[in-house]
């Protein structure tokens, strides 16, 4: 597979005389808990990751990678692709057995080709023992039949971002905490020419996050705990009727939005409320022309629906190593180094609350208390509900998400392309073909 848009090549002169890993700068407990890796002579690595929304996150990862190269002599090339392109490119690499050595994948993508991925169970268990354990939901994405086929890298928190002054102009002294009041806010904002806007297109993060929240907040689910398709239910119909009402308060065109579009609309002052990562706030804060907007921005968790509790999908990313790599030990040494406390803390800090830790020990990183707008994002890994709810994660849940069943269903009902009943039946038919 040919990967386009090469990002950076971090140089090294091979591995002659490199130390056994892990890892220079490790704590004693890390050295004791983690397996040791003797990278293959002459090893070099190629990583495919998603394009960043927070430049300082990428800068921190590159800086850590450079430290790894300086310590080991192992050259690491980093390529990046758009969020939407990562999934198909990773799948092609897995199937043809050629391409990057490592890749950052979304949600349960690793469950689509687990037998193509290197078993990293020893490394994952060592990291968990060293750093307080993995959060269960990100960990579930990495586990396949009891073995780790990836390492949970980060949960990218999703929260409501809004213009405080416009919400107050619409007659609300505080942001609504329940879906009923949220709809009333949407109507009031539309009347003030400050419409809301949520992604209803094939946005890997924002589209999935919003549409799963619509479904779950009303008690709907793709499958039950036995894996039986249950999406065509009274709860789902109620969710889709609500989605239709809420859509009528949106700016036109959200059904074609991808992950970048709601950012652009918000920063252009075209919408008052959306759901996004904290990157949206920093895009405004770092632009002197948008200083007033940044000062007016607030964040809050998505409203609670009839189900009576907070149920949210957050973007998750995991790091995989393909079995075809010529350098499996070097690849594991690289990930071990990047998860070590000095590097992981630097990366979390550099992400400015965009990437939430998957290992519990890193919850103490000072980034989470450095700015009030970070608060809804601080516990994303703890509050995450996996997309396969309420069934088991595996090839079927991954395929259902990759086929955009929930997103398409919500978009069809919201826009009026189909009635709620028709949209739910179509989703049921599509899901049944996968969950056979």
Coordinates of N, CA and C in Angstrom, one line a residue, residues 10-182:
X10 N 12.2 10.9 11.0 CA 13.0 11.2 12.1 C 14.2 10.3 12.0
X11 N 15.4 10.9 11.8 CA 16.6 10.1 11.3 C 17.2 9.3 12.4
X12 N 17.9 8.3 12.0 CA 18.7 7.4 12.9 C 19.7 6.7 12.1
X13 N 20.7 6.1 12.7 CA 21.7 5.4 12.0 C 21.7 3.9 12.2
X14 N 20.5 3.4 12.4 CA 20.5 1.9 12.6 C 20.6 1.6 14.0
X15 N 20.7 0.3 14.4 CA 20.6 -0.1 15.7 C 21.9 -0.7 16.3
X16 N 23.0 -0.5 15.6 CA 24.2 -1.1 16.1 C 24.5 -0.6 17.5
X17 N 24.6 -1.6 18.4 CA 24.9 -1.3 19.8 C 23.8 -0.7 20.6
X18 N 22.5 -0.7 20.1 CA 21.4 -0.1 20.9 C 21.2 -0.9 22.1
X19 N 20.7 -0.2 23.2 CA 20.4 -0.9 24.4 C 19.2 -1.7 24.4
X20 N 19.2 -2.7 25.2 CA 17.9 -3.5 25.4 C 16.8 -2.6 26.0
X21 N 15.6 -2.8 25.5 CA 14.5 -1.9 25.9 C 13.4 -2.8 26.5
X22 N 12.6 -2.1 27.4 CA 12.5 -0.8 27.8 C 13.5 -0.4 28.9
X23 N 13.7 0.8 29.0 CA 13.8 1.9 28.1 C 14.6 3.0 28.9
X24 N 15.4 3.7 28.2 CA 16.1 4.8 28.8 C 15.2 5.8 29.5
X25 N 15.4 6.1 30.7 CA 14.6 7.1 31.4 C 13.4 6.4 32.1
X26 N 13.3 5.1 32.0 CA 12.1 4.5 32.7 C 12.3 4.5 34.2
X27 N 11.2 4.5 34.9 CA 11.2 4.3 36.3 C 11.6 2.9 36.6
X28 N 12.1 2.6 37.9 CA 12.4 1.2 38.2 C 11.2 0.3 38.1
X29 N 10.0 0.8 38.6 CA 8.8 0.0 38.5 C 8.5 -0.4 37.1
X30 N 8.7 0.5 36.2 CA 8.4 0.2 34.8 C 9.3 -0.8 34.2
X31 N 10.6 -0.7 34.6 CA 11.6 -1.7 34.1 C 11.2 -3.1 34.6
X32 N 10.7 -3.2 35.9 CA 10.3 -4.4 36.5 C 9.1 -5.0 35.9
X33 N 8.1 -4.2 35.6 CA 6.8 -4.7 35.2 C 6.7 -5.0 33.7
X34 N 7.5 -4.3 32.9 CA 7.3 -4.5 31.5 C 8.3 -5.5 30.9
X35 N 7.9 -6.2 29.8 CA 8.8 -7.1 29.2 C 10.0 -6.3 28.5
X36 N 11.1 -7.0 28.3 CA 12.2 -6.3 27.6 C 12.2 -6.7 26.2
X37 N 12.6 -5.7 25.3 CA 12.6 -6.0 23.9 C 14.0 -5.7 23.4
X38 N 14.5 -6.6 22.6 CA 15.8 -6.5 21.9 C 15.5 -6.2 20.4
X39 N 15.4 -4.9 20.1 CA 15.0 -4.6 18.7 C 16.0 -5.3 17.6
X40 N 15.4 -5.6 16.5 CA 16.1 -6.3 15.5 C 17.2 -5.4 14.9
X41 N 18.4 -6.0 14.6 CA 19.5 -5.2 14.0 C 19.0 -4.5 12.7
X42 N 19.3 -3.2 12.6 CA 19.0 -2.4 11.4 C 17.5 -2.1 11.3
X43 N 16.8 -2.2 12.4 CA 15.3 -1.9 12.4 C 15.0 -0.4 12.0
X44 N 13.9 -0.3 11.3 CA 13.3 1.0 11.1 C 11.8 0.8 11.1
X45 N 11.1 1.9 11.4 CA 9.6 1.7 11.5 C 8.9 2.8 10.8
X46 N 7.7 2.5 10.4 CA 6.8 3.4 9.8 C 5.4 3.4 10.5
X47 N 5.0 4.6 10.9 CA 3.8 4.8 11.6 C 2.8 5.6 10.8
X48 N 1.6 5.1 10.7 CA 0.5 5.8 10.1 C -0.5 6.3 11.2
X49 N -0.7 7.6 11.3 CA -1.5 8.2 12.3 C -2.5 9.1 11.6
X50 N -3.5 9.5 12.3 CA -4.5 10.5 11.8 C -4.0 11.9 11.9
X51 N -4.5 12.7 11.0 CA -4.1 14.1 10.9 C -4.6 14.8 12.2
X52 N -3.8 15.7 12.8 CA -4.1 16.3 14.1 C -5.1 17.4 13.9
X53 N -5.9 17.6 14.9 CA -6.7 18.8 15.1 C -6.0 19.8 16.0
X54 N -5.1 19.3 16.8 CA -4.3 20.1 17.8 C -2.9 20.0 17.4
X55 N -2.3 21.0 16.8 CA -0.9 20.9 16.3 C 0.1 20.6 17.4
X56 N -0.1 21.1 18.6 CA 0.8 20.8 19.7 C 0.8 19.4 20.1
X57 N -0.3 18.7 19.9 CA -0.4 17.2 20.2 C 0.6 16.5 19.2
X58 N 0.5 16.8 18.0 CA 1.4 16.2 17.0 C 2.8 16.6 17.3
X59 N 3.1 17.8 17.6 CA 4.5 18.2 18.0 C 5.0 17.4 19.1
X60 N 4.2 17.2 20.1 CA 4.7 16.4 21.3 C 5.0 15.0 20.9
X61 N 4.1 14.4 20.1 CA 4.4 13.0 19.6 C 5.7 12.9 18.8
X62 N 5.9 13.9 17.9 CA 7.1 13.9 17.1 C 8.3 14.1 18.0
X63 N 8.2 15.0 19.0 CA 9.4 15.2 19.9 C 9.7 13.9 20.7
X64 N 8.7 13.2 21.2 CA 8.9 12.0 21.9 C 9.5 10.9 20.9
X65 N 9.1 10.9 19.7 CA 9.6 10.0 18.7 C 11.1 10.3 18.5
X66 N 11.4 11.5 18.4 CA 12.8 11.9 18.2 C 13.7 11.4 19.3
X67 N 13.2 11.5 20.6 CA 13.9 11.0 21.7 C 14.1 9.5 21.6
X68 N 13.1 8.8 21.1 CA 13.3 7.4 20.9 C 14.4 7.1 19.9
X69 N 14.4 7.8 18.8 CA 15.4 7.6 17.8 C 16.8 7.9 18.3
X70 N 16.9 9.0 19.1 CA 18.2 9.4 19.6 C 18.7 8.3 20.6
X71 N 17.7 7.7 21.4 CA 18.1 6.7 22.4 C 18.5 5.4 21.8
X72 N 17.9 5.0 20.6 CA 18.0 3.7 20.1 C 18.6 3.6 18.7
X73 N 18.7 4.7 18.0 CA 19.1 4.6 16.6 C 18.1 4.1 15.6
X74 N 16.9 3.8 16.1 CA 15.8 3.3 15.3 C 15.1 4.4 14.6
X75 N 15.1 4.4 13.2 CA 14.5 5.5 12.4 C 13.0 5.2 12.4
X76 N 12.2 6.3 12.7 CA 10.8 6.2 12.6 C 10.2 7.2 11.7
X77 N 9.5 6.7 10.7 CA 8.9 7.6 9.7 C 7.4 7.7 10.1
X78 N 6.9 8.9 10.2 CA 5.5 9.2 10.5 C 4.7 9.7 9.4
X79 N 3.7 9.0 8.9 CA 2.8 9.5 7.9 C 1.5 9.8 8.5
X80 N 0.7 10.7 7.9 CA -0.6 11.0 8.4 C -1.7 11.0 7.3
X81 N -2.9 10.7 7.7 CA -4.0 10.7 6.8 C -5.2 11.4 7.5
X82 N -6.2 11.8 6.7 CA -7.4 12.4 7.3 C -8.1 11.3 8.1
X83 N -8.9 11.8 9.0 CA -9.6 10.8 9.9 C -10.4 9.8 9.1
X84 N -11.1 10.3 8.1 CA -12.0 9.4 7.3 C -11.2 8.4 6.5
X85 N -9.9 8.7 6.2 CA -9.1 7.8 5.4 C -8.3 6.7 6.1
X86 N -8.2 6.9 7.4 CA -7.4 6.0 8.2 C -8.0 4.6 8.2
X87 N -9.3 4.5 8.4 CA -10.0 3.2 8.4 C -9.8 2.4 7.2
X88 N -10.1 2.9 6.0 CA -9.9 2.1 4.8 C -8.4 1.8 4.5
X89 N -7.6 2.7 4.8 CA -6.1 2.4 4.5 C -5.6 1.4 5.4
X90 N -6.0 1.4 6.7 CA -5.5 0.4 7.6 C -6.1 -1.0 7.2
X91 N -7.3 -1.0 6.8 CA -7.9 -2.3 6.4 C -7.2 -2.9 5.2
X92 N -6.9 -2.0 4.2 CA -6.2 -2.5 3.0 C -4.8 -3.0 3.4
X93 N -4.1 -2.3 4.3 CA -2.8 -2.8 4.7 C -2.9 -4.1 5.4
X94 N -3.9 -4.3 6.2 CA -4.1 -5.6 6.9 C -4.3 -6.7 5.9
X95 N -5.1 -6.4 4.9 CA -5.5 -7.5 4.0 C -4.5 -7.8 3.0
X96 N -3.7 -6.8 2.5 CA -2.6 -7.1 1.5 C -1.3 -7.5 2.2
X97 N -1.2 -7.2 3.5 CA 0.1 -7.6 4.2 C 1.2 -6.7 3.8
X98 N 0.9 -5.4 3.6 CA 2.0 -4.5 3.2 C 1.6 -3.1 3.6
X99 N 2.6 -2.3 4.1 CA 2.3 -0.9 4.4 C 3.0 -0.5 5.7
X100 N 2.4 0.3 6.5 CA 3.1 0.8 7.7 C 3.2 -0.3 8.7
X101 N 4.2 -0.2 9.6 CA 4.4 -1.2 10.6 C 3.4 -1.0 11.8
X102 N 3.1 0.2 12.0 CA 2.1 0.6 13.1 C 1.1 1.5 12.6
X103 N -0.1 1.5 13.2 CA -1.2 2.4 12.7 C -2.1 2.7 13.9
X104 N -2.6 4.0 13.9 CA -3.6 4.4 14.9 C -4.9 4.2 14.3
X105 N -5.7 3.3 14.9 CA -7.1 3.1 14.3 C -8.2 3.6 15.3
X106 N -9.4 3.7 14.7 CA -10.5 4.2 15.5 C -11.4 3.1 16.1
X107 N -12.0 3.4 17.2 CA -13.0 2.6 17.9 C -12.6 1.1 17.8
X108 N -13.5 0.2 17.3 CA -13.1 -1.2 17.3 C -12.7 -1.7 15.9
X109 N -12.0 -0.8 15.2 CA -11.5 -1.2 13.9 C -10.5 -2.4 14.0
X110 N -9.8 -2.5 15.1 CA -8.9 -3.6 15.3 C -9.6 -4.9 15.3
X111 N -10.9 -4.9 15.7 CA -11.7 -6.1 15.8 C -12.0 -6.6 14.4
X112 N -11.8 -5.9 13.3 CA -12.2 -6.3 12.0 C -11.1 -7.3 11.4
X113 N -9.9 -7.1 11.9 CA -8.8 -8.0 11.4 C -7.8 -8.4 12.5
X114 N -8.3 -8.9 13.6 CA -7.5 -9.2 14.7 C -6.3 -10.2 14.4
X115 N -6.6 -11.1 13.5 CA -5.6 -12.1 13.2 C -4.4 -11.5 12.4
X116 N -4.6 -10.3 11.9 CA -3.5 -9.6 11.1 C -2.7 -8.8 12.0
X117 N -3.0 -8.7 13.3 CA -2.3 -7.8 14.2 C -1.4 -8.6 15.2
X118 N -0.3 -8.0 15.6 CA 0.6 -8.6 16.5 C 0.0 -8.7 17.9
X119 N 0.1 -9.8 18.5 CA -0.3 -10.0 19.9 C 0.6 -9.2 20.8
X120 N 0.0 -8.1 21.5 CA 0.8 -7.3 22.4 C 0.4 -7.4 23.8
X121 N -0.1 -8.6 24.2 CA -0.6 -8.9 25.5 C 0.4 -8.6 26.6
X122 N 1.6 -9.1 26.4 CA 2.6 -9.0 27.5 C 2.9 -7.5 27.7
X123 N 3.0 -6.7 26.7 CA 3.3 -5.3 26.8 C 2.1 -4.6 27.5
X124 N 0.9 -4.9 27.0 CA -0.3 -4.3 27.6 C -0.5 -4.6 29.1
X125 N -0.3 -5.8 29.5 CA -0.4 -6.2 30.9 C 0.7 -5.5 31.7
X126 N 1.9 -5.4 31.1 CA 3.0 -4.7 31.8 C 2.7 -3.2 32.1
X127 N 2.1 -2.6 31.0 CA 1.7 -1.2 31.2 C 0.6 -1.0 32.2
X128 N -0.4 -1.9 32.1 CA -1.5 -1.8 33.1 C -1.0 -2.0 34.5
X129 N -0.1 -2.9 34.7 CA 0.5 -3.1 36.1 C 1.3 -1.9 36.6
X130 N 1.9 -1.3 35.7 CA 2.8 -0.2 36.0 C 2.0 1.1 36.3
X131 N 1.0 1.4 35.5 CA 0.3 2.7 35.6 C -1.2 2.6 36.0
X132 N -1.4 1.8 37.0 CA -2.7 1.8 37.6 C -3.9 1.1 36.9
X133 N -3.6 0.4 35.8 CA -4.6 -0.3 35.1 C -5.2 0.5 34.0
X134 N -5.8 -0.2 33.0 CA -6.5 0.5 31.9 C -7.9 0.8 32.3
X135 N -8.4 1.9 31.7 CA -9.9 2.1 31.9 C -10.6 1.0 31.1
X136 N -11.7 0.5 31.6 CA -12.3 -0.7 31.0 C -12.8 -0.5 29.6
X137 N -13.4 0.6 29.3 CA -14.0 0.8 27.9 C -12.9 0.9 26.8
X138 N -11.9 1.7 27.0 CA -10.8 1.7 26.0 C -10.1 0.4 25.9
X139 N -10.0 -0.3 27.0 CA -9.4 -1.6 27.0 C -10.2 -2.6 26.2
X140 N -11.5 -2.5 26.3 CA -12.4 -3.5 25.6 C -12.1 -3.4 24.1
X141 N -11.9 -2.2 23.6 CA -11.6 -2.1 22.1 C -10.3 -2.8 21.7
X142 N -9.4 -3.0 22.6 CA -8.1 -3.6 22.3 C -8.1 -5.1 22.5
X143 N -9.1 -5.6 23.2 CA -9.1 -7.0 23.6 C -9.9 -7.9 22.6
X144 N -9.3 -9.0 22.1 CA -10.0 -9.9 21.2 C -9.8 -11.3 21.7
X145 N -10.8 -11.9 22.3 CA -10.7 -13.3 22.8 C -9.6 -13.4 23.8
X146 N -9.5 -12.4 24.7 CA -8.6 -12.5 25.8 C -7.2 -12.0 25.5
X147 N -6.9 -11.7 24.3 CA -5.6 -11.2 23.9 C -5.6 -9.7 23.4
X148 N -4.6 -9.0 23.7 CA -4.6 -7.6 23.2 C -4.0 -7.6 21.8
X149 N -4.8 -7.1 20.9 CA -4.4 -6.9 19.5 C -4.0 -5.5 19.2
X150 N -4.2 -4.6 20.2 CA -3.7 -3.2 20.1 C -3.5 -2.7 21.5
X151 N -3.0 -1.5 21.6 CA -2.8 -0.8 22.9 C -3.8 0.5 22.8
X152 N -4.7 0.6 23.8 CA -5.5 1.8 23.9 C -4.7 3.0 24.1
X153 N -4.7 3.9 23.1 CA -3.8 5.1 23.1 C -4.5 6.3 23.7
X154 N -5.7 6.6 23.3 CA -6.3 7.8 23.8 C -7.8 7.8 23.6
X155 N -8.6 8.5 24.5 CA -10.0 8.8 24.3 C -10.1 10.3 24.0
X156 N -10.6 10.6 22.8 CA -10.8 12.0 22.4 C -12.2 12.4 22.9
X157 N -12.2 13.2 24.0 CA -13.5 13.5 24.6 C -14.3 14.4 23.7
X158 N -15.6 14.1 23.8 CA -16.6 14.9 23.0 C -17.5 15.6 24.0
X159 N -17.8 16.9 23.8 CA -18.6 17.6 24.7 C -19.3 18.7 23.9
X160 N -20.3 19.3 24.5 CA -21.0 20.4 23.9 C -20.1 21.7 24.1
X161 N -19.9 22.4 23.0 CA -19.3 23.7 23.0 C -20.3 24.7 22.6
X162 N -20.4 25.8 23.3 CA -21.4 26.8 23.0 C -21.0 28.2 23.3
X163 N -21.7 29.2 22.7 CA -21.5 30.6 23.0 C -22.4 31.0 24.1
X164 N -21.7 31.3 25.2 CA -22.5 31.6 26.5 C -23.4 32.8 26.3
X165 N -22.9 33.9 25.7 CA -23.7 35.1 25.5 C -25.0 34.9 24.7
X166 N -24.8 34.0 23.7 CA -26.0 33.7 22.8 C -27.0 32.8 23.5
X167 N -26.5 31.9 24.3 CA -27.5 31.1 25.1 C -28.2 32.0 26.1
X168 N -27.6 32.9 26.7 CA -28.3 33.9 27.6 C -29.2 34.8 26.8
X169 N -28.8 35.2 25.6 CA -29.7 36.0 24.8 C -31.0 35.3 24.4
X170 N -30.9 33.9 24.4 CA -32.0 33.1 24.1 C -32.9 32.9 25.3
X171 N -32.5 33.4 26.4 CA -33.3 33.3 27.6 C -33.0 32.2 28.6
X172 N -31.8 31.6 28.5 CA -31.4 30.6 29.3 C -30.2 31.0 30.2
X173 N -30.3 31.1 31.5 CA -29.3 31.5 32.4 C -28.2 30.5 32.5
X174 N -28.5 29.2 32.2 CA -27.5 28.1 32.2 C -27.8 27.1 31.2
X175 N -26.9 26.4 30.8 CA -27.1 25.4 29.7 C -28.0 24.3 30.2
X176 N -29.0 23.9 29.4 CA -29.9 22.8 29.8 C -29.1 21.5 30.1
X177 N -29.6 20.8 31.1 CA -29.1 19.5 31.5 C -29.8 18.3 30.9
X178 N -31.1 18.5 30.4 CA -31.9 17.4 29.9 C -32.3 17.7 28.5
X179 N -32.6 16.6 27.8 CA -32.9 16.7 26.3 C -34.2 17.6 26.0
X180 N -35.2 17.5 26.9 CA -36.4 18.3 26.7 C -36.0 19.8 26.7
X181 N -35.3 20.3 27.7 CA -34.9 21.7 27.7 C -33.9 22.0 26.6
X182 N -33.1 21.1 26.3 CA -32.2 21.3 25.2 C -32.9 21.6 23.9

